Coordinates of C-alpha atoms in Angstrom, one line a residue:
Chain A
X1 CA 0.0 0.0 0.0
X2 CA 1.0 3.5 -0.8
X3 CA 2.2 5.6 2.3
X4 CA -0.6 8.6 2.8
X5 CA 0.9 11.7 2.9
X6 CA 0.2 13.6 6.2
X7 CA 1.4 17.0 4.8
X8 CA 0.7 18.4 1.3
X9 CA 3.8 17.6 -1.0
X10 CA 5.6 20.6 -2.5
X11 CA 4.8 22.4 -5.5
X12 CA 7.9 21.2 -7.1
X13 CA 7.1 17.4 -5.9
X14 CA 4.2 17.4 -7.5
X15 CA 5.6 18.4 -10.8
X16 CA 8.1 16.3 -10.8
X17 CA 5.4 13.7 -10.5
X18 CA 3.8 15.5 -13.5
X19 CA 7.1 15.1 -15.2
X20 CA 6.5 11.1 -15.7
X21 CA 3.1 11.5 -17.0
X22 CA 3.8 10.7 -20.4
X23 CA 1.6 12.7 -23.6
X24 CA -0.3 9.4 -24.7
X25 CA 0.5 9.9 -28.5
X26 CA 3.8 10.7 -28.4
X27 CA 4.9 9.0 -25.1
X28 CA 8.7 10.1 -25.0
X29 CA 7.5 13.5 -24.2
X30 CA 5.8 14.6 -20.5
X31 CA 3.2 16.5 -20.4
X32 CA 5.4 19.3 -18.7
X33 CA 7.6 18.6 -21.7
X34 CA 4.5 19.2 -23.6
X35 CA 4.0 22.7 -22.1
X36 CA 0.2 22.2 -21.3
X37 CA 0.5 22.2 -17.5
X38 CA -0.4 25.4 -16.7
X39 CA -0.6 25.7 -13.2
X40 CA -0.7 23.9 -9.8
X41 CA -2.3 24.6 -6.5
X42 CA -4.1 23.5 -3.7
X43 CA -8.0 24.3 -3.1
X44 CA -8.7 23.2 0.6
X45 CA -7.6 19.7 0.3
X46 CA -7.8 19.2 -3.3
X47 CA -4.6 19.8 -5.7
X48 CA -6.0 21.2 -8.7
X49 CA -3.9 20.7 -12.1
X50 CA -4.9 23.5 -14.9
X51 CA -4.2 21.9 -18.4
X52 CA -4.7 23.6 -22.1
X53 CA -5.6 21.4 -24.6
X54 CA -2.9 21.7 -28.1
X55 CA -5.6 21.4 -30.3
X56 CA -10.0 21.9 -29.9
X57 CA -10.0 18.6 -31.1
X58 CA -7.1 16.7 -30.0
X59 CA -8.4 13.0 -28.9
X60 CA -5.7 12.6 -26.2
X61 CA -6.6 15.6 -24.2
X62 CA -8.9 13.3 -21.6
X63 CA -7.2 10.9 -21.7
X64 CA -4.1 13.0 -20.3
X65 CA -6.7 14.8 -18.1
X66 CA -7.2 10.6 -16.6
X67 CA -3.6 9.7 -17.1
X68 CA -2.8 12.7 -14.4
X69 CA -5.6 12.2 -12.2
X70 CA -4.1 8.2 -12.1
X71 CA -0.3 9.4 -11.4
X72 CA -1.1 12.1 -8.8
X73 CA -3.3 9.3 -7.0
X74 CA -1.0 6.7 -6.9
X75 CA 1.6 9.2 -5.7
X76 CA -1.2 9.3 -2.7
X77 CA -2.6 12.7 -3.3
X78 CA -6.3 11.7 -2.0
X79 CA -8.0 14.6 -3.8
X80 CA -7.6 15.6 -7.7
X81 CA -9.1 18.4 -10.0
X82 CA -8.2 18.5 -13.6
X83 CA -9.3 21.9 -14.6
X84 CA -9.0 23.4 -18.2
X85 CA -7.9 26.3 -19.2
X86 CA -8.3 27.7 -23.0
X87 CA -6.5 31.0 -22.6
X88 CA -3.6 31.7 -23.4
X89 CA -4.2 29.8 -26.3
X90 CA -1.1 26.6 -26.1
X91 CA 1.2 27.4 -28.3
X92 CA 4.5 24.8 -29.8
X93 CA 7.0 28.0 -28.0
X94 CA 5.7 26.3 -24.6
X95 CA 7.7 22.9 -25.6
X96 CA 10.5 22.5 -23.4
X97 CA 14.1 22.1 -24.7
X98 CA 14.0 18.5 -23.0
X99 CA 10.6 18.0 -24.8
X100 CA 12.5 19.3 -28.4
X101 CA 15.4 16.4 -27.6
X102 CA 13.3 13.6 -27.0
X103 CA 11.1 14.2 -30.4
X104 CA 14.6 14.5 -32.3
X105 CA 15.8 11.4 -30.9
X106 CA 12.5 9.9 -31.4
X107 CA 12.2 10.2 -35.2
X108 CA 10.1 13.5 -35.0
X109 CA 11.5 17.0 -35.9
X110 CA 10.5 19.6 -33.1
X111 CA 9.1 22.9 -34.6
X112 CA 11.3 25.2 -36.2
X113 CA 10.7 29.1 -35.0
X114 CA 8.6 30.7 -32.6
X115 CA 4.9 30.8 -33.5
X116 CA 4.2 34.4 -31.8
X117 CA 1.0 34.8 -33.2
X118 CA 2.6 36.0 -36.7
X119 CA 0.8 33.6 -38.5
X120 CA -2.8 35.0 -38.2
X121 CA -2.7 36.5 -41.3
X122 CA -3.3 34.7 -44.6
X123 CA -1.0 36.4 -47.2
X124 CA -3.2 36.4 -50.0
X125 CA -0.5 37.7 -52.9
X126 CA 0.9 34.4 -51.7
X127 CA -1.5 31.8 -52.7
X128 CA -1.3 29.4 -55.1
X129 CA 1.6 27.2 -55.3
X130 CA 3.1 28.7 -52.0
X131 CA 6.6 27.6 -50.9
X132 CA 7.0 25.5 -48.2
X133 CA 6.1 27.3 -45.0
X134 CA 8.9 26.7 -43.1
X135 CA 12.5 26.0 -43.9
X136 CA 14.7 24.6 -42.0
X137 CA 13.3 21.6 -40.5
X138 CA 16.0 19.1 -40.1
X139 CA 15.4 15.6 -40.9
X140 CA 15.5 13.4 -37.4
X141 CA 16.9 10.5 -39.6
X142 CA 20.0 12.2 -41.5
X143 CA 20.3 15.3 -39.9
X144 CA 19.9 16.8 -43.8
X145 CA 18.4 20.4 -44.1
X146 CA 17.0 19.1 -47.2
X147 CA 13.5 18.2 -46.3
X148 CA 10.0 19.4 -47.8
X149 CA 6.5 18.7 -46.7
X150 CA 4.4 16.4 -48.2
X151 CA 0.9 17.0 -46.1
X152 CA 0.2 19.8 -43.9
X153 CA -1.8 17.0 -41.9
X154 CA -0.3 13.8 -40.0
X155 CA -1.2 11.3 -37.8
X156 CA -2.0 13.5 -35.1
X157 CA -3.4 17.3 -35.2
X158 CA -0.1 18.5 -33.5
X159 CA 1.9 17.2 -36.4
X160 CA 2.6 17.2 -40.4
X161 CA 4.3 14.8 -42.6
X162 CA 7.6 15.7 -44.4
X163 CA 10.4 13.6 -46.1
X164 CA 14.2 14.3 -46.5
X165 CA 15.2 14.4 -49.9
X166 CA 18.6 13.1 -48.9
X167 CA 18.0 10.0 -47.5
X168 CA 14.4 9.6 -48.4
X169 CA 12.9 8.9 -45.4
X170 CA 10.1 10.4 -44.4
X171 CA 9.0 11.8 -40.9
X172 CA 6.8 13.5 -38.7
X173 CA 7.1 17.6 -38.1
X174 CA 6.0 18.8 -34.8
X175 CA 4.4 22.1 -36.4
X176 CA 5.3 25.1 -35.3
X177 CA 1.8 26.3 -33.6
Chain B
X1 CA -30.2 39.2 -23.7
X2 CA -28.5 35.7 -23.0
X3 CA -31.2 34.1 -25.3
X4 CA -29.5 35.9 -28.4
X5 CA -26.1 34.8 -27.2
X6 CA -27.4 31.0 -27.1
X7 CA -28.3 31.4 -30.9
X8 CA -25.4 33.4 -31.8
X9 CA -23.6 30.3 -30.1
X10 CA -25.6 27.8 -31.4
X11 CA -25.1 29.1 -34.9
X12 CA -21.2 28.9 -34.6
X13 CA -21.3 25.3 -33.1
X14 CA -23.8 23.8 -36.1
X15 CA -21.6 25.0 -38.7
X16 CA -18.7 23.8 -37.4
X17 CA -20.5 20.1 -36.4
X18 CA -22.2 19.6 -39.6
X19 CA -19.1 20.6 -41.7
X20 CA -17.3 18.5 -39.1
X21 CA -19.6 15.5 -39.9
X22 CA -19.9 16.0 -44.1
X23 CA -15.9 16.4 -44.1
X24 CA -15.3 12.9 -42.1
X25 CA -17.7 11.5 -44.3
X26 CA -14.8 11.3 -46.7
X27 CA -12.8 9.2 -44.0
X28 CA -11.4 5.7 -46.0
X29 CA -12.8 6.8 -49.3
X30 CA -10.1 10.4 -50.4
X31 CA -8.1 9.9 -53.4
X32 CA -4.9 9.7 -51.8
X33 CA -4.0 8.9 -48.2
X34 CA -2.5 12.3 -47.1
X35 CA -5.6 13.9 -48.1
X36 CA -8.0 11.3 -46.2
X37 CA -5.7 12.3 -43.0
X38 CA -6.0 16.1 -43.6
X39 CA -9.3 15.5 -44.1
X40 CA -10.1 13.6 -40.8
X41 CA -7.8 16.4 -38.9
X42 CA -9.8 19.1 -40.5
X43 CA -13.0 16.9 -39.2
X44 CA -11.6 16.7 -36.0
X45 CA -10.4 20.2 -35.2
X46 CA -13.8 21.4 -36.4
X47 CA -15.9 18.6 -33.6
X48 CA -13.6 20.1 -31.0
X49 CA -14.5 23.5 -32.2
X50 CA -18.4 22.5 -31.9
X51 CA -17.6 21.5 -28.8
X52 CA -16.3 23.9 -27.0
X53 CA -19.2 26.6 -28.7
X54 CA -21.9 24.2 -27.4
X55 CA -20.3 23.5 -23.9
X56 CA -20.5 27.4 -23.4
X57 CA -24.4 27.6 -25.1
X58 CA -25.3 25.1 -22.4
X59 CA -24.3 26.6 -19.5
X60 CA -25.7 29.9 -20.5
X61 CA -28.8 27.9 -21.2
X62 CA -28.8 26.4 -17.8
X63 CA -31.5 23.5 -18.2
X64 CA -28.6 20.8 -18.1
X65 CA -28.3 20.0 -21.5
X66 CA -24.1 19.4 -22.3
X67 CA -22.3 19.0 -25.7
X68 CA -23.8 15.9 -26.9
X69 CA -27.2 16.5 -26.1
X70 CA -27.5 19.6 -28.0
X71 CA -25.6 17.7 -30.8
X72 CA -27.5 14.6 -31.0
X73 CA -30.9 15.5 -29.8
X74 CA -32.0 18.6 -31.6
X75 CA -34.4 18.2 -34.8
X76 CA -33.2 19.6 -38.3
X77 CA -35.2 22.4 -37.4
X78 CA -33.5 23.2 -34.6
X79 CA -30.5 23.6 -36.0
X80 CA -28.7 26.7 -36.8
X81 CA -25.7 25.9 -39.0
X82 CA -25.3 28.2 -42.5
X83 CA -26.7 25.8 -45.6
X84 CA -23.0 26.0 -47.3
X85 CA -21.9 23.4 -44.8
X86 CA -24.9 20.5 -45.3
X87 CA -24.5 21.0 -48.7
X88 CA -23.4 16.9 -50.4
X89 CA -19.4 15.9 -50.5
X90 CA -20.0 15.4 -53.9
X91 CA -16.4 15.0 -55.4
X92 CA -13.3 16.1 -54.1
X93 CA -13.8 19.5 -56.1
X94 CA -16.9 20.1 -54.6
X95 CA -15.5 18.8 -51.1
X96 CA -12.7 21.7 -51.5
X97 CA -14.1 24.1 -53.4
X98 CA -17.2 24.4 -50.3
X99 CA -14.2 24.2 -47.9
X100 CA -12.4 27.0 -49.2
X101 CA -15.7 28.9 -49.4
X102 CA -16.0 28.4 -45.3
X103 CA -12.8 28.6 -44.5
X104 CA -12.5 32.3 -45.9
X105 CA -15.5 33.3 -44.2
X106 CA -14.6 31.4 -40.8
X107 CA -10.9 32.9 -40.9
X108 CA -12.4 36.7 -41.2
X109 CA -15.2 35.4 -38.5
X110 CA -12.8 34.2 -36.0
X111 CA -10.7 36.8 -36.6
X112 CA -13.5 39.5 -35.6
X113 CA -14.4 37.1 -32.7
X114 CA -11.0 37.5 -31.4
X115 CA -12.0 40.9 -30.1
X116 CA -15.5 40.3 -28.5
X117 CA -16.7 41.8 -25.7
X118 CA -17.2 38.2 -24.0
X119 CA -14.1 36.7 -23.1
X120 CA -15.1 33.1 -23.1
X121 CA -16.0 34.1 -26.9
X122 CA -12.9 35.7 -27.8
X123 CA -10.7 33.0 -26.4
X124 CA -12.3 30.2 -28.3
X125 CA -12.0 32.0 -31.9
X126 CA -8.3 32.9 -30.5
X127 CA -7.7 29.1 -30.0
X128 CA -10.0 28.3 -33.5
X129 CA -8.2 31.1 -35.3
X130 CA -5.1 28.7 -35.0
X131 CA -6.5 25.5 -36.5
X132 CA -8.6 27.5 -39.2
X133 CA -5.3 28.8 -40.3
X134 CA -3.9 25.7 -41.8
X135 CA -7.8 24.6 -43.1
X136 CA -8.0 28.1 -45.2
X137 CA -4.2 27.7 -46.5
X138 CA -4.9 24.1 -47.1
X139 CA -8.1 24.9 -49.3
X140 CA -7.1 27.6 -50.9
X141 CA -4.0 26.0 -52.4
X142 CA -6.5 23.0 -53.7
X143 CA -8.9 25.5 -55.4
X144 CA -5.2 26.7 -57.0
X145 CA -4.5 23.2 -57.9
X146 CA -7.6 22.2 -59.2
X147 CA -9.0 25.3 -61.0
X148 CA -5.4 25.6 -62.7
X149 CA -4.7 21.4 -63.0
X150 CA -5.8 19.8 -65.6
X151 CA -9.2 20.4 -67.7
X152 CA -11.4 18.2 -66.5
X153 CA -10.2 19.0 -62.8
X154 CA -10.9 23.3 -63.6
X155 CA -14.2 22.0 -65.2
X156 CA -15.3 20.6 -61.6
X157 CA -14.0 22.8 -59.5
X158 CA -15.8 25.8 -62.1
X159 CA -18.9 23.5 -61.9
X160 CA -18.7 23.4 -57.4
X161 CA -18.0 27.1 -57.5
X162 CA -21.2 27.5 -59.5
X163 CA -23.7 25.3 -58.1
X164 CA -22.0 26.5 -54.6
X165 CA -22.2 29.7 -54.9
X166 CA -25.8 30.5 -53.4
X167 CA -24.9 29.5 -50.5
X168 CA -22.2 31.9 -50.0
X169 CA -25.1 35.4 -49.5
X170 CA -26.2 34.3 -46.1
X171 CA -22.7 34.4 -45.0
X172 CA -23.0 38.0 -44.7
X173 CA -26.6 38.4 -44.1
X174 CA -27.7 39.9 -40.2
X175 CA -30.4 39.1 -38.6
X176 CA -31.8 40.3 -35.2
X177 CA -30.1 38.3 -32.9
X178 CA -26.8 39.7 -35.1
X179 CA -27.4 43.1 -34.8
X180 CA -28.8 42.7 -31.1
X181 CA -25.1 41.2 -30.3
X182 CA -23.3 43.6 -32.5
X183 CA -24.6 46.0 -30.3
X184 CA -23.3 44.6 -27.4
X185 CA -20.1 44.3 -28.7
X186 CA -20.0 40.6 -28.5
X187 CA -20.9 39.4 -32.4
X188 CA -18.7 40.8 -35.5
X189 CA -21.4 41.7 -37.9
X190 CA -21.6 39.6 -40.9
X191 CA -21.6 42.4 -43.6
X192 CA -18.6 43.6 -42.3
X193 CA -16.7 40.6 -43.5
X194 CA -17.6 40.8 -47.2
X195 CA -14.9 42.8 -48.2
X196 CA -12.4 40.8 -46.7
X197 CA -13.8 37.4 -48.0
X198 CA -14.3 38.2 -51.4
X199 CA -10.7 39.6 -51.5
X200 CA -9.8 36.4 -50.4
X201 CA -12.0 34.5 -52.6
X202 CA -11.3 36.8 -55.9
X203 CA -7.6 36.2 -55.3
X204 CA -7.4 32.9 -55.4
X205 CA -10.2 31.9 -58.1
X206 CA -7.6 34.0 -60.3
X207 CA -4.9 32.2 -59.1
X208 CA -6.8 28.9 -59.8
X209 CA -8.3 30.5 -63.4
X210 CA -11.7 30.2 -62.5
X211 CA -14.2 32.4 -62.4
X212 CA -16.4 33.7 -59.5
X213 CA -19.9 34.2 -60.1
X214 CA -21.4 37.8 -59.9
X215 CA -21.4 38.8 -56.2
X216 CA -25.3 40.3 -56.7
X217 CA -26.2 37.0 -57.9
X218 CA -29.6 35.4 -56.4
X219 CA -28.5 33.8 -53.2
X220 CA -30.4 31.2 -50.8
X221 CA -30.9 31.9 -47.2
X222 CA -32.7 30.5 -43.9
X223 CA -30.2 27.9 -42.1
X224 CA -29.3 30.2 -39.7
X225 CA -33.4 30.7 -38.6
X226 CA -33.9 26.5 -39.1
X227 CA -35.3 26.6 -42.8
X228 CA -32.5 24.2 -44.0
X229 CA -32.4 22.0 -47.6
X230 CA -33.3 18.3 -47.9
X231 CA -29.6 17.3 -46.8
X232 CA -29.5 18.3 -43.1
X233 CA -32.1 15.6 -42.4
X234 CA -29.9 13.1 -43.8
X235 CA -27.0 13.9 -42.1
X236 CA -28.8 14.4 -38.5
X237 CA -30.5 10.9 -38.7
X238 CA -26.9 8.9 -39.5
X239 CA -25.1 11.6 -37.0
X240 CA -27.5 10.4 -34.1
X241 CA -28.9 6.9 -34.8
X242 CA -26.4 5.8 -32.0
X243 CA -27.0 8.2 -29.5
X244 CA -30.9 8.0 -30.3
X245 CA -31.4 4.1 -30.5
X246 CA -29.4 3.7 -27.2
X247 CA -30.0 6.8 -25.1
X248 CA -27.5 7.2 -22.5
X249 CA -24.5 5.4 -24.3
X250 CA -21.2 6.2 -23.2
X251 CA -17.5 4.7 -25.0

């Protein structure tokens, strides 16, 4: 049996328990790696965890809502509140640098700039057979700069599917949100 | 004066849903498999938006109806969504063509949303603003790609603009529960985003070498009031067979 705390763990304890919570899509990455933690604190005796979702439809987003609820409760916190938060909007600058390593080394290329909100605008003299939208993105396989996309859609909402021209392969972008 | 925002809510969240539901319906059956993924993430990030609109019409509404009950039991008649959305797949040139139609309109929408008076409001188009981004540069480079691919694809994609265009007039048509919440500072009037839309919309039908229909042409309206064609009916009865024939499922 788990030991009951007596005292309310730290604020820092209880993220580094958040730190282990994995993103259920893309399980190398936390959800603190993630950046969608938002904020932690104590309401009488219930810890309440503020999350963002990435996207209005991302699938995962209850299921990390469950997945935290599980981990704080098996770390013996009796009492847990999942509350969402929409604003700020989340945003890929919120990914840690940890978070940017573990995609790299798992096959998927972390975004490439800062989003900053510059993208709200649709340059309309642009349209129609538009470059790629970003350049840069470094292929997780070879390391080549040489990479285009291929869909601005992948197998999650959070990412988009590219291939290196160099060694062929082709991978997942993290877009830059 | 919260009965106008409900509409004004509900309005956003059907056009979102049911464009949600016709775009899946292409899920397993898109001509290559990229597009059936950016088609199911379109879907998607349009069902979140939906429900995020509705969660926020039913609290305001306050008789305990949540997301899925005002998505699965409300009548065709109770619906709100613009008649551009119900409108039939038909082929992938229609598919994109009514898209990229939306997606022009939602972009300048959200946009003006961004600023309402009601914050909840505001930071849902903020968060929607984001995804509809990547829908209106995906759509618009199809129209591109289509209009200026080969013949037979610029004689679809002509044809979808065509027989789409109707649809387009109520866009920009206000009613009284606009003007009541233009007042208010929470709505963006729909006339207002005209100018902006067919900007975008003349720009790239040149692009794509097609040719927009006259913008005083005769145009349908009524889905925002409930008065929606045949097609809604169709959609509703396979979107909420599950929900209706077992009341109270849950995955």
């Amino acid at each position: 049996m788990n030991a009951r705390p007596t005292t309310r763990p730290e604020r820092d304890t209880v993220l580094a328990w958040l730190a282990e919570v994995a993103d259920p899509e893309i399980p190398v990455i936390s959800v603190l790696d993630l950046g969608i933690v938002r904020d932690v604190r104590w309401d009488a005796d219930t810890l309440v965890v503020t999350v963002t979702p990435t996207y209005s439809g991302c699938p995962a987003t209850e299921v990390i809502s469950a997945d935290i609820t599980h981990a704080l409760e098996q770390r013996g916190v009796a009492q847990v509140r999942v509350e969402t938060q929409l604003s700020p909007a989340w945003t890929t600058d919120w990914l840690t640098d940890s978070g940017r390593d573990k995609l790299r080394r798992y096959g998927i290329a972390p975004p490439v700039g800062r989003a900053g909100g510059h993208e709200v605008a649709i340059p309309v003299s642009a349209i129609g057979r538009r470059p790629a939208p970003v350049r840069g993105v470094e292929c997780p396989h070879c390391g080549s700069l040489n990479t285009r996309e291929t869909s601005r859609f992948g197998s999650t909402p959070c990412k988009a599917l590219w291939r290196c021209d160099d060694c062929l392969e082709p991978f997942d972008y993290f877009k830059c949100h | 004066m919260s009965e106008a925002k409900i509409e004004y809510l509900l309005r956003l969240g059907d056009s979102a849903l049911i464009l949600g539901q016709r775009v899946s319906e292409w899920i397993g059956h898109a001509p290559i498999m990229e597009e059936d993924v950016a088609l199911a993430n379109v879907a998607l990030d349009l069902i979140g938006q939906a429900r995020l609109w509705f969660g926020y019409a039913g609290e305001l509404e306050g008789r305990g109806r949540d997301e899925d009950a005002l998505a699965f039991l409300r009548e065709a008649h109770e619906y709100r969504n613009v008649l551009l959305v119900e409108q039939p797949n038909g082929n992938f040139a229609d598919t994109l063509v009514r898209q990229f139609l939306f997606d022009a309109w939602h972009h300048a929408l959200l946009e003006g949303l961004s600023q309402s008076h009601d914050p909840r409001i505001a930071e849902i188009a903020v968060k929607a603003l984001k995804e509809v981004t990547y829908h209106l540069e995906r759509s618009s480079d199809w129209v591109v790609r289509l209009g200026d691919g080969t013949e037979e694809s610029h004689r679809k994609a002509q044809a979808a603009l065509d027989e789409l265009w109707t649809y387009t007039g109520e866009l920009f048509a206000a009613d009284a529960i606009d003007a009541e919440l233009v007042a208010q500072g929470v709505a963006v009037d729909p006339a207002s985003l005209r100018e902006a839309w067919l900007h975008t919309v003349q720009a790239v039908c040149e692009a794509a070498t097609l040719t927009a229909p006259p913008a005083d042409a005769w145009m349908q309206s009524g889905g925002k009031q409930g008065r929606h064609t045949e097609h809604l009916g169709y959609i509703l009865a396979e979107m909420q067979s599950l929900p209706r024939a077992h009341p109270g499922a849950r995955w």
